Amino acid sequence: MIRLSDILERVKSYNPKADLELINRAYVYSGKAHAGHVRMSGEPYLIHPLEVAGILSEMKMDVTTIVVGLLHDTIEDTDITHEEILGHFGDEVAFLVDGLTKISRLEFETTRHAQAENLRRMIISMAQDIRVIMIKLADRLHNMRTLEHLKPEKRIKVARETMDIYAPLANRLGISWIQSELEDLAFRYIHPEAFHSLQEKVSAKRSEYDAYIGEVLKVLDKALADNGLKGEVTGRVKHLYSIYNKMKIQDLPFEQIYDLIAFRIIVDSVRDCYGVLGIIHSLFRPVPGRFKDYIGVPKSNRYQSLHTTVIGPFRERMEVQIRTREMHLTAEDGIAAHWRYKEGSKTLPEEDIKRFSWFKQILDELKEVEDPRELMETVRTDLFPNDVYVFTPKGEVREFPKGATPIDFAYSIHTDVGHHCVGAKVNGRMVPLRYRLKNGDMVEIITSKGHRPSKDWLKIAFTNSAKSKIRSFIKREERERSMKIGEELLDKELRKMGTSLKKTIKTEGFQKAATTFGFHRVEDLIATVGFGKYSPRQVLSRLFPAEDVDTKLGYRGEAREAVRKARSKAKKDGILVDGVDDLMVRFAHCCNPLPGDDVVGIITRGRGISVHTVDCPNVEAERYDPDRLVDINWDSKVKVPRTVRIKVSSEDKKGILAEMTAVISARNINISHADITTTSDNRAVNFFEVDVEDLEQLQDLIKALSGVQGVISVERLKTQ
Ligand code: MN
């Protein structure tokens, strides 16, 4: 157990001018506040804030932060108020304690929403004062160290949250020692069996590893000395969770993981880093593809180092990291290392914020995202440490999470580049849009003005910023489409009532109707009609007496009636299928209608009108909701070939297939697919997929095929 004097001594060692009296005062105050409280372990509660302050002193934090570490649970767990803290310790401390209280208030709620909100607050308060997150990490670290005292279900929940949020956060802030410890602690509770078996295996080999490390250190020391270079060489076994991860990613048993020991060489200058690298590579054969220059291209958390894997003195693979002392400090303490030199400044300087650009990006995204699930996803994937670095054609470096595709790249350039992206070249070669970007790729985006994103892109895009841009585009487009359909449907019905949408829309009655449906703006009501949520009839019944609506609109109740209307040749008020923006209509796959077929439209929710043949079973199924059926017409001026399947039963006789295809080709009809099977009774069943312009052309083709000698029957297949 840590004592206050240990903390004071440590603070004094890195900050000789520190106001130790203030820390002492906070300790006494916290002790009084928590007096009589005990932790789940049975120990006095004060131990917890003391340990948290201890961790913060290990992070070499400033006095204010240590003080807040001691006080962080007072408002939450005792009678102490914000005002009292303010009175005793000033507004900086009070603000920080407040921030931590807000975060912890949400911590123990179980809903996803609460967790997301918790995270949002944490990140927002982090933006105001980065120390909030340092204290939060120290708090979580101590809670994880003492997790065994909680109930088993609770342990797993806290461990998961740690693995999902806090460890990646520590990573993103570059505080690697906290990250490793949090990961190993969480690992122990999430996968206890894997943890213990791995721990056993590693400790069984401990002395072997130590001997090996000792031998390699001698070799490396000598190599440096022989070349007149100074450097501090160390070797260590990696932390358990990272070994476990390697086993999982490489799908290998423990015995075959070669790089669980890492060697590190710390030198004085960047030039020496490359000098040492040269020596290592001249003595030991480098493993191709394993050299990474994070000095030239630092990671987004500012991590810098050279990494290489070589075939070592015992013919084993050996990983070596080479860095300067300053880089080492950043690697271990991350943002804390940088921050602590700016004693007295609350937030990070602009320049540092820029370097931690992921952080600003998250903040921007948080402002946009409302759905808690989406928010969690945003933070989770954005915090995830696996990055890839790619180049623009101009040679600029861009950073993406592993899994990003050219679409993500396109959106990172500009929203419009994303929207209009039709293809991509990587290192000069065309790649599919689902291509996963790799480190060092040079990416070039090909755009086309008329192009726009589709829903499928949501599956291809990986980053949340690209996804939210695609989503908002689709939403906007859906809304426009719904508006158009809504206007058209309402206008059609209003005309039956002897008026029009144009005349009605500005009236007070219409505005009132919108209000009764719960909308502020009439446009929203119209869009909802187009979306298929409310029918024009429902809207009209708020504008006119019910009897009038029933007599004038007249068709209530039976789909048959709508279908009959669709069949009848008087379709003057129908929508021209090919005449309207093709965004609004889609051809149903269930019946695959062809120009010339009798068709009817069904308003689908959010996806415009789907066109079915009148005898399609799905139209029958809609009969209980006839308001969703709309009359539609083919626009005879436009000819767009559509694919139709036909089935030809024939005798299995030589040359008949050639004859059939000749008949099809003679009509200038394209065959996109053919499939022939013969049956035991000397018959053949031929399936053709042909592109025809309309029903007339299809009927002509069917007639011609029926005329081929040996053909028994020809049938159009409606399903695809
Ligand atoms: Mn706490």
XYZ file of C-alpha atoms and ligand atoms in Angstrom:
721
model
C 0.000 0.000 0.000
C 1.243 3.395 -0.948
C 1.718 6.125 1.687
C 1.277 9.837 1.277
C 4.959 10.375 1.997
C 5.864 8.184 -1.012
C 3.764 10.379 -3.241
C 5.181 13.602 -1.845
C 8.709 12.349 -2.316
C 8.068 11.293 -5.872
C 6.444 14.613 -6.790
C 9.360 16.472 -5.273
C 11.812 14.420 -7.328
C 10.392 15.575 -10.656
C 9.022 18.929 -9.514
C 11.185 20.440 -6.778
C 9.027 23.571 -6.544
C 5.796 21.641 -6.073
C 3.325 22.872 -3.460
C 3.415 19.751 -1.298
C 1.359 21.428 1.393
C -1.603 21.575 -0.994
C -1.346 17.826 -1.629
C -1.191 17.265 2.094
C -4.288 19.391 2.608
C -6.200 17.483 -0.072
C -5.218 14.226 1.593
C -6.528 15.324 4.982
C -9.711 16.705 3.418
C -10.343 13.508 1.461
C -9.660 11.432 4.587
C -12.325 13.341 6.518
C -14.802 13.172 3.673
C -14.461 9.419 3.193
C -14.191 8.685 6.916
C -16.002 5.482 7.806
C -16.417 4.411 4.167
C -15.006 1.088 3.144
C -14.265 -0.424 -0.240
C -15.612 -3.769 -1.432
C -12.308 -5.232 -0.235
C -13.085 -4.119 3.306
C -10.229 -1.647 3.334
C -10.791 2.009 4.227
C -12.023 3.940 1.205
C -9.214 6.480 1.394
C -6.831 3.881 -0.004
C -8.441 4.268 -3.406
C -7.913 8.032 -3.901
C -4.451 7.635 -2.442
C -3.528 4.929 -4.944
C -4.991 6.997 -7.776
C -2.849 9.963 -6.713
C 0.097 7.555 -6.551
C -0.449 6.427 -10.140
C -0.717 10.054 -11.211
C 2.599 10.789 -9.553
C 4.104 7.893 -11.501
C 2.801 9.648 -14.583
C 4.682 12.694 -13.256
C 1.574 14.834 -13.305
C 1.332 18.343 -11.885
C 0.169 19.204 -8.357
C -3.387 20.097 -9.379
C -3.833 16.685 -10.983
C -2.497 14.871 -7.904
C -4.841 16.911 -5.716
C -7.801 16.029 -7.922
C -6.716 12.383 -7.787
C -7.129 12.567 -4.003
C -10.480 14.321 -4.238
C -11.965 12.687 -7.335
C -14.661 10.678 -5.559
C -15.668 13.232 -2.924
C -18.609 14.867 -4.682
C -19.822 11.544 -6.007
C -19.566 9.480 -2.843
C -19.752 11.867 0.103
C -21.777 14.884 1.261
C -19.159 17.293 -0.044
C -20.537 19.730 -2.601
C -19.049 21.428 -5.593
C -19.144 24.745 -3.695
C -17.136 23.359 -0.815
C -14.412 22.049 -3.117
C -14.456 25.379 -4.895
C -14.059 27.206 -1.580
C -11.215 25.041 -0.362
C -9.265 24.327 -3.528
C -10.263 26.880 -6.160
C -12.010 26.633 -9.483
C -9.464 24.558 -11.374
C -9.670 21.664 -8.918
C -13.434 22.058 -8.581
C -13.859 21.945 -12.347
C -11.819 18.766 -12.670
C -13.554 16.983 -9.794
C -16.857 17.981 -11.356
C -15.831 16.534 -14.703
C -14.916 13.223 -13.082
C -18.142 13.158 -11.085
C -20.174 13.575 -14.242
C -18.363 10.721 -15.882
C -18.723 8.357 -12.944
C -22.406 9.124 -12.469
C -23.051 7.397 -15.757
C -20.508 4.688 -15.348
C -22.593 2.157 -13.522
C -25.678 2.345 -15.645
C -25.970 -0.584 -17.905
C -27.621 0.711 -21.021
C -25.690 1.246 -24.162
C -27.058 4.728 -24.205
C -25.563 5.522 -20.829
C -22.225 4.072 -21.803
C -22.163 6.123 -24.953
C -23.205 9.254 -23.130
C -20.535 8.593 -20.553
C -17.963 8.407 -23.257
C -19.219 11.506 -24.952
C -18.911 13.470 -21.719
C -15.509 12.081 -21.056
C -14.255 13.120 -24.440
C -15.858 16.509 -24.227
C -14.387 17.217 -20.810
C -11.128 15.874 -22.115
C -11.224 18.588 -24.728
C -11.665 21.188 -22.021
C -8.915 19.802 -19.868
C -6.870 16.812 -20.895
C -6.076 16.037 -17.252
C -9.594 14.672 -16.756
C -8.699 11.687 -18.847
C -5.368 11.126 -17.097
C -7.159 10.981 -13.756
C -9.862 8.778 -15.215
C -7.222 6.365 -16.516
C -5.470 6.280 -13.126
C -8.846 5.695 -11.433
C -9.662 2.863 -13.808
C -6.224 1.329 -13.407
C -6.599 1.101 -9.646
C -10.144 -0.228 -9.962
C -8.878 -2.892 -12.337
C -6.065 -3.799 -9.962
C -8.665 -4.451 -7.278
C -11.354 -5.936 -9.493
C -11.378 -9.309 -7.731
C -13.440 -7.772 -4.936
C -16.422 -7.186 -7.202
C -19.109 -9.732 -8.047
C -18.174 -11.954 -11.019
C -20.776 -10.496 -13.449
C -19.658 -7.019 -12.569
C -16.013 -7.904 -13.090
C -16.585 -8.992 -16.668
C -18.572 -5.885 -17.447
C -15.904 -3.567 -16.091
C -13.156 -5.612 -17.766
C -14.923 -5.413 -21.129
C -15.373 -1.691 -20.846
C -11.700 -1.391 -19.991
C -10.700 -3.435 -23.013
C -13.090 -1.593 -25.323
C -12.552 1.949 -24.231
C -9.850 2.645 -21.672
C -6.994 0.536 -23.028
C -7.431 1.928 -26.566
C -7.714 5.397 -25.055
C -4.415 4.917 -23.215
C -2.942 3.698 -26.467
C -4.242 6.676 -28.368
C -2.765 8.962 -25.754
C 0.459 7.017 -26.124
C 0.706 5.959 -22.468
C 1.888 2.465 -23.194
C 2.566 1.249 -19.663
C -1.018 1.954 -18.639
C -2.301 0.406 -21.828
C -0.365 -2.855 -21.267
C -1.385 -3.131 -17.658
C -5.054 -2.412 -18.393
C -5.022 -4.960 -21.213
C -3.484 -7.690 -19.102
C -5.863 -7.015 -16.204
C -8.905 -7.014 -18.493
C -7.640 -10.095 -20.332
C -7.430 -11.972 -17.030
C -11.141 -11.462 -16.374
C -12.500 -11.700 -19.906
C -10.664 -14.901 -20.902
C -9.507 -16.340 -17.574
C -8.511 -19.747 -18.940
C -6.475 -18.391 -21.834
C -4.875 -15.883 -19.488
C -3.784 -18.419 -16.897
C -2.534 -20.981 -19.365
C -0.486 -18.357 -21.167
C 0.846 -16.988 -17.906
C 1.971 -20.466 -16.913
C 3.678 -21.096 -20.228
C 5.551 -17.820 -20.082
C 6.677 -18.221 -16.479
C 7.777 -21.834 -17.119
C 10.189 -20.477 -19.700
C 11.161 -17.403 -17.761
C 14.717 -18.482 -16.918
C 15.264 -19.649 -20.489
C 14.129 -16.249 -21.754
C 16.329 -14.418 -19.269
C 19.392 -16.400 -20.339
C 18.597 -15.737 -23.983
C 18.065 -12.025 -23.383
C 21.390 -11.860 -21.527
C 23.244 -13.491 -24.431
C 21.675 -11.230 -27.047
C 22.376 -8.112 -24.978
C 26.061 -9.033 -24.901
C 26.120 -9.417 -28.680
C 24.307 -6.122 -29.240
C 26.426 -4.211 -26.731
C 29.576 -5.411 -28.417
C 28.258 -4.531 -31.877
C 27.549 -0.986 -30.735
C 30.891 -0.599 -28.993
C 32.796 -1.966 -32.013
C 31.216 0.771 -34.101
C 31.797 3.558 -31.643
C 28.132 4.068 -30.857
C 26.631 4.570 -27.437
C 23.286 3.072 -26.602
C 21.285 1.480 -23.848
C 20.205 -2.012 -24.824
C 17.360 -3.814 -23.086
C 15.263 -6.888 -23.734
C 11.915 -7.924 -22.358
C 9.089 -10.397 -22.803
C 6.050 -8.643 -24.240
C 2.908 -8.361 -22.161
C 0.573 -11.339 -22.128
C -2.287 -9.773 -23.991
C -0.069 -8.792 -26.895
C 1.261 -12.374 -27.093
C -2.314 -13.643 -26.961
C -3.234 -11.262 -29.765
C -0.340 -12.474 -31.899
C -1.466 -16.067 -31.401
C -4.973 -15.127 -32.459
C -4.025 -13.006 -35.451
C -1.410 -15.429 -36.761
C -3.527 -18.407 -35.692
C -0.491 -20.076 -34.134
C 0.057 -21.945 -30.874
C 2.224 -20.324 -28.218
C 5.217 -22.501 -29.134
C 5.336 -21.018 -32.617
C 5.187 -17.354 -31.676
C 8.693 -16.174 -32.344
C 8.610 -12.490 -31.496
C 7.452 -12.503 -27.914
C 10.708 -10.962 -26.846
C 11.534 -7.445 -27.977
C 14.885 -5.748 -27.790
C 15.188 -2.037 -27.509
C 18.141 0.221 -28.146
C 17.976 3.770 -26.871
C 20.454 6.208 -28.389
C 21.217 9.924 -28.248
C 20.218 11.202 -31.661
C 18.034 10.423 -34.646
C 21.196 9.969 -36.697
C 22.367 7.304 -34.283
C 19.026 5.514 -34.678
C 19.723 4.960 -38.351
C 23.390 4.235 -37.594
C 22.407 1.461 -35.194
C 19.887 0.156 -37.708
C 22.680 -0.099 -40.285
C 24.864 -2.057 -37.879
C 22.067 -4.447 -36.969
C 21.210 -5.044 -40.618
C 24.842 -5.643 -41.544
C 25.305 -8.179 -38.744
C 21.971 -9.965 -38.979
C 19.874 -10.720 -42.007
C 16.685 -8.592 -41.910
C 13.359 -10.348 -42.412
C 11.795 -8.782 -45.533
C 8.730 -6.634 -44.985
C 9.332 -6.261 -41.269
C 11.141 -2.947 -41.218
C 9.025 0.016 -40.126
C 10.203 3.587 -39.951
C 8.002 5.316 -37.401
C 10.592 8.068 -37.138
C 9.984 9.193 -40.700
C 6.248 8.544 -40.399
C 5.227 8.746 -36.723
C 2.081 7.000 -35.508
C -0.887 9.223 -34.813
C -0.230 9.074 -31.075
C 3.208 10.518 -31.845
C 4.991 7.239 -31.262
C 8.379 7.217 -32.949
C 10.842 4.367 -33.339
C 12.534 2.185 -35.904
C 11.269 -1.411 -35.858
C 13.014 -4.264 -37.547
C 13.022 -8.024 -37.334
C 16.243 -9.864 -38.086
C 17.554 -13.419 -37.958
C 19.394 -13.200 -34.662
C 22.635 -14.728 -33.335
C 20.871 -18.014 -32.550
C 19.179 -18.158 -35.968
C 15.910 -17.090 -34.404
C 13.717 -14.174 -35.417
C 14.369 -11.208 -33.207
C 12.552 -7.892 -33.035
C 14.558 -4.742 -32.353
C 13.222 -1.260 -31.664
C 15.557 1.679 -31.975
C 14.730 5.150 -30.665
C 16.109 8.252 -28.967
C 15.594 8.928 -25.265
C 13.007 11.572 -26.031
C 11.122 9.197 -28.275
C 11.265 6.630 -25.525
C 9.722 9.005 -23.046
C 6.925 9.744 -25.476
C 6.455 6.028 -26.137
C 6.062 5.245 -22.454
C 4.178 8.256 -21.173
C 2.673 9.628 -24.373
C 0.639 12.738 -24.034
C 1.587 12.909 -20.361
C 5.272 13.202 -21.204
C 4.609 16.165 -23.353
C 2.047 17.759 -21.182
C 3.992 17.728 -17.955
C 6.561 20.195 -19.222
C 3.857 22.769 -19.475
C 3.090 23.024 -15.788
C 0.277 25.439 -15.197
C -1.262 25.224 -18.650
C -4.687 23.660 -18.643
C -4.993 22.390 -22.134
C -2.701 21.195 -24.829
C -1.152 23.815 -27.038
C -2.753 24.134 -30.450
C 0.254 22.498 -32.059
C -0.126 19.367 -29.940
C -3.840 19.166 -30.582
C -2.999 19.190 -34.250
C -0.633 16.296 -33.816
C -3.333 14.402 -32.005
C -5.582 14.996 -34.944
C -7.648 11.869 -34.270
C -8.780 13.562 -31.108
C -10.157 16.601 -32.860
C -11.773 14.352 -35.402
C -13.597 12.416 -32.715
C -14.818 15.646 -31.206
C -16.163 16.812 -34.541
C -17.907 13.524 -35.095
C -19.391 13.511 -31.632
C -21.209 16.694 -32.412
C -22.921 15.052 -35.379
C -23.789 11.649 -34.024
C -27.023 11.237 -32.108
C -27.665 7.521 -32.161
C -25.828 6.073 -29.153
C -25.008 2.871 -30.959
C -23.399 4.825 -33.733
C -21.534 6.924 -31.209
C -20.072 3.847 -29.559
C -19.019 2.524 -32.926
C -17.467 5.833 -33.810
C -15.375 5.988 -30.712
C -14.534 2.327 -30.715
C -13.260 2.140 -34.258
C -11.600 5.516 -34.087
C -9.743 4.610 -30.946
C -8.665 1.338 -32.387
C -4.942 1.562 -32.744
C -4.321 -0.293 -35.974
C -3.490 2.372 -38.470
C -2.357 2.301 -42.042
C -0.517 5.122 -43.747
C -1.034 5.787 -47.406
C 0.063 8.477 -49.812
C -1.860 10.883 -51.987
C -0.600 11.344 -55.565
C 1.087 14.506 -54.268
C 3.007 12.476 -51.732
C 1.105 13.606 -48.638
C 0.699 10.998 -45.921
C -2.805 10.115 -44.764
C -3.653 7.937 -41.851
C -6.507 5.429 -41.722
C -7.619 2.644 -39.437
C -6.744 -0.810 -40.704
C -9.626 -1.979 -42.894
C -10.126 1.349 -44.638
C -10.905 1.285 -48.346
C -10.452 3.704 -51.259
C -13.891 5.115 -50.394
C -12.592 6.220 -47.004
C -9.625 7.745 -48.723
C -11.871 9.587 -51.202
C -14.028 11.036 -48.415
C -10.955 12.124 -46.502
C -9.917 14.242 -49.483
C -13.273 15.968 -49.839
C -16.920 15.046 -49.381
C -17.587 15.583 -53.083
C -14.636 13.435 -54.096
C -16.246 10.733 -51.985
C -19.710 11.167 -53.474
C -18.382 11.083 -57.032
C -15.861 8.302 -56.555
C -16.233 5.591 -59.202
C -12.929 3.812 -58.900
C -9.423 3.902 -57.535
C -5.883 3.198 -58.575
C -3.440 1.897 -56.007
C 0.213 2.152 -56.990
C -0.959 2.788 -60.537
C -3.196 -0.267 -60.792
C -7.021 -0.251 -60.813
C -8.429 -1.841 -57.682
C -12.002 -2.645 -56.634
C -13.570 -0.220 -54.171
C -13.568 -2.912 -51.496
C -9.773 -3.070 -51.638
C -8.213 -2.720 -48.165
C -5.574 -0.015 -48.037
C -2.105 -1.169 -47.100
C 0.789 0.731 -45.591
C 2.667 2.709 -48.203
C -0.018 2.505 -50.900
C -0.217 5.438 -53.270
C -3.895 6.014 -53.828
C -5.524 7.894 -56.669
C -9.281 8.383 -56.839
C -11.213 8.396 -60.084
C -14.362 10.486 -60.017
C -17.309 11.049 -62.291
C -19.596 14.038 -61.916
C -22.905 12.218 -62.199
C -21.985 9.478 -59.770
C -23.507 9.219 -56.327
C -23.117 6.936 -53.330
C -25.345 3.932 -52.831
C -26.379 2.067 -49.703
C -23.856 -0.675 -50.505
C -21.115 1.794 -49.802
C -22.002 1.708 -46.135
C -20.700 -1.847 -46.134
C -17.527 -0.899 -47.985
C -16.603 2.277 -46.137
C -14.756 1.613 -42.902
C -14.286 4.928 -41.159
C -17.190 6.526 -39.421
C -16.593 9.861 -40.999
C -17.057 8.355 -44.480
C -20.060 6.369 -43.313
C -21.790 9.350 -41.810
C -21.245 11.334 -45.002
C -22.719 8.529 -47.086
C -25.586 8.136 -44.661
C -26.451 11.800 -44.720
C -26.333 11.812 -48.514
C -28.700 8.857 -48.678
C -31.000 10.427 -46.119
C -31.144 13.621 -48.097
C -31.802 11.742 -51.297
C -34.477 9.622 -49.645
C -36.108 12.732 -48.357
C -36.140 14.365 -51.797
C -37.590 11.237 -53.282
C -40.246 10.998 -50.591
C -41.140 14.650 -51.130
C -41.651 14.089 -54.839
C -43.809 11.024 -54.357
C -45.753 12.665 -51.545
C -46.468 15.716 -53.648
C -47.583 13.632 -56.572
C -49.851 11.370 -54.509
C -51.458 14.213 -52.574
C -51.980 16.285 -55.674
C -53.659 13.367 -57.404
C -56.134 12.848 -54.564
C -56.706 16.555 -54.028
C -57.689 16.889 -57.667
C -60.417 14.343 -57.091
C -61.670 16.691 -54.382
C -61.729 19.491 -56.941
C -58.621 21.310 -55.801
C -54.848 20.787 -56.032
C -51.822 20.601 -53.818
C -50.678 23.974 -55.048
C -53.932 25.577 -53.908
C -54.105 23.719 -50.611
C -50.540 23.731 -49.370
C -50.532 27.360 -48.262
C -53.878 27.128 -46.443
C -54.260 27.254 -42.727
C -56.141 23.953 -42.842
C -53.145 22.162 -44.295
C -50.821 23.633 -41.706
C -53.259 22.514 -39.013
C -53.396 19.035 -40.472
C -49.614 18.866 -40.368
C -49.706 19.892 -36.712
C -52.248 17.206 -35.825
C -49.873 14.641 -37.334
C -47.139 16.082 -35.150
C -45.186 18.035 -37.755
C -44.102 21.644 -37.606
C -43.770 21.984 -41.319
C -46.153 20.832 -44.030
C -43.156 19.615 -46.026
C -42.495 17.029 -43.348
C -46.031 15.726 -43.638
C -45.752 15.522 -47.416
C -42.472 13.628 -47.166
C -44.052 11.213 -44.715
C -46.826 10.494 -47.192
C -44.197 9.831 -49.856
C -42.398 7.589 -47.418
C -45.556 5.519 -47.122
C -46.198 6.155 -43.464
C -49.456 8.039 -43.902
C -51.787 7.709 -46.851
C -53.119 10.664 -48.829
C -56.548 9.605 -47.622
C -55.514 10.043 -43.994
C -54.277 13.527 -44.779
C -57.359 14.450 -46.764
C -59.669 13.323 -44.000
C -58.192 16.096 -41.848
C -58.918 18.627 -44.569
C -62.407 17.625 -45.697
C -65.478 16.012 -44.112
C -65.033 12.262 -43.953
C -68.096 11.489 -46.107
C -66.781 13.719 -48.883
C -63.455 11.967 -48.869
C -65.116 8.577 -49.010
C -67.427 9.390 -51.875
C -64.947 11.291 -53.962
C -61.925 9.078 -53.494
C -64.219 6.088 -53.485
C -61.864 3.149 -53.586
C -61.459 2.414 -49.958
C -61.179 -1.169 -48.872
C -60.340 -3.422 -51.749
C -57.114 -3.902 -53.559
C -59.131 -5.559 -56.255
C -60.567 -2.171 -57.032
C -57.158 -0.617 -57.430
C -56.085 -3.533 -59.504
C -59.179 -3.202 -61.652
C -58.370 0.437 -62.179
C -54.855 -0.497 -63.103
C -56.185 -3.005 -65.618
C -58.641 -0.618 -67.150
C -57.323 1.320 -70.063
C -58.325 4.649 -68.533
C -55.094 5.316 -66.754
C -54.771 8.977 -67.468
C -53.804 9.912 -63.943
C -51.183 7.208 -63.523
C -47.546 7.882 -62.957
C -45.436 7.310 -66.020
C -43.018 4.691 -64.929
C -40.166 5.552 -67.192
C -41.250 9.139 -67.315
C -40.363 9.974 -63.757
C -36.992 10.209 -62.192
C -35.808 6.628 -62.079
C -34.843 7.112 -58.478
C -38.476 6.815 -57.595
C -39.271 3.493 -59.179
C -37.795 0.094 -58.950
C -38.929 -3.063 -60.679
C -40.002 -5.783 -58.327
C -37.898 -8.923 -58.487
C -40.861 -11.070 -57.567
C -42.654 -10.569 -60.886
C -40.109 -8.760 -63.032
C -42.568 -6.626 -65.015
C -41.910 -5.759 -68.605
C -43.062 -2.683 -70.498
C -46.482 -3.588 -71.815
C -47.437 -5.685 -68.791
C -50.365 -4.474 -66.733
C -48.675 -3.027 -63.729
C -49.456 -1.429 -60.419
C -47.184 0.407 -58.013
C -46.730 -0.199 -54.324
C -45.333 2.630 -52.226
C -42.575 1.098 -50.179
C -41.280 2.622 -47.008
C -38.479 4.930 -47.918
C -37.578 3.286 -51.173
C -39.953 4.886 -53.638
C -42.449 2.953 -55.708
C -41.948 -0.656 -56.616
C -43.558 -1.776 -59.830
C -45.365 -5.129 -59.902
C -47.507 -6.900 -62.471
C -51.169 -6.758 -61.447
C -51.337 -10.512 -60.940
C -48.269 -10.608 -58.699
C -49.015 -12.393 -55.414
C -47.327 -9.568 -53.543
C -49.933 -7.142 -54.838
C -52.634 -9.418 -53.468
C -50.825 -9.417 -50.162
C -51.087 -5.642 -50.033
C -54.842 -5.666 -50.370
C -55.346 -4.764 -46.742
C -53.485 -1.551 -47.307
C -54.899 -0.348 -50.600
C -53.784 3.183 -49.910
C -50.301 2.110 -50.773
C -51.255 1.020 -54.253
C -50.843 3.558 -57.032
C -51.800 3.488 -60.674
C -48.893 3.601 -63.043
C -48.383 3.644 -66.767
C -45.532 2.742 -69.026
C -43.978 5.564 -70.869
C -43.980 4.204 -74.401
C -41.467 6.716 -75.663
C -38.616 5.278 -73.662
C -37.247 1.870 -74.516
C -35.021 0.297 -71.923
C -34.251 -3.392 -72.433
C -35.071 -5.522 -69.432
C -33.927 -9.024 -68.652
C -36.554 -11.780 -68.728
C -36.237 -15.479 -68.104
C -37.904 -17.935 -70.410
C -38.161 -21.676 -70.187
C -38.274 -23.741 -73.376
C -39.113 -27.440 -73.171
C -38.054 -29.369 -76.228
C -36.987 -32.724 -77.566
C -33.350 -33.487 -76.931
C -32.289 -33.367 -80.519
C -29.103 -32.389 -82.263
C -28.923 -28.830 -83.487
C -32.058 -27.640 -81.720
C -30.150 -25.342 -79.396
C -28.418 -23.678 -82.337
C -31.763 -23.180 -83.988
C -33.287 -21.614 -80.912
C -30.383 -19.207 -80.424
C -30.562 -18.292 -84.115
C -34.241 -17.394 -83.661
C -33.370 -15.197 -80.707
C -30.410 -13.500 -82.373
C -32.380 -12.870 -85.543
C -34.582 -10.560 -83.476
C -31.585 -8.654 -82.307
C -32.217 -9.891 -78.796
C -29.270 -10.378 -76.526
C -28.943 -13.648 -74.580
C -27.306 -12.903 -71.265
C -27.470 -16.413 -69.893
C -28.435 -19.901 -71.069
C -28.753 -23.068 -69.087
C -29.647 -26.421 -70.644
C -30.484 -29.664 -68.918
C -31.551 -32.899 -70.520
C -33.902 -35.311 -68.862
C -33.922 -39.089 -69.007
C -36.941 -39.233 -71.287
C -35.056 -37.597 -74.130
C -36.325 -34.160 -73.398
C -34.411 -30.957 -72.820
C -35.272 -28.015 -70.607
C -33.663 -24.776 -71.726
C -33.554 -21.632 -69.640
C -32.664 -18.395 -71.369
C -32.154 -14.956 -69.955
C -32.855 -12.471 -72.695
C -32.938 -8.689 -72.811
C -36.188 -7.527 -74.366
C -37.644 -4.083 -74.818
C -41.273 -4.767 -74.080
C -44.053 -7.282 -73.863
C -44.710 -7.139 -77.583
C -41.177 -8.146 -78.450
C -41.280 -10.934 -75.895
C -44.541 -12.290 -77.230
C -43.103 -12.263 -80.732
C -40.079 -14.173 -79.502
C -42.182 -16.745 -77.670
C -44.211 -17.308 -80.806
C -41.099 -17.742 -82.937
C -39.516 -20.160 -80.484
C -42.712 -22.193 -80.332
C -42.424 -22.562 -84.093
C -39.017 -24.246 -83.914
C -39.256 -27.942 -84.748
C -39.040 -30.066 -81.650
C -40.051 -27.317 -79.230
C -42.854 -28.486 -76.968
C -43.611 -25.391 -74.904
C -42.279 -21.887 -74.222
C -42.980 -20.138 -70.986
C -42.044 -16.792 -69.485
C -40.795 -17.104 -65.935
C -41.807 -14.242 -63.746
C -39.474 -14.841 -60.873
C -35.786 -14.345 -61.304
Mn -12.543 6.399 -8.134
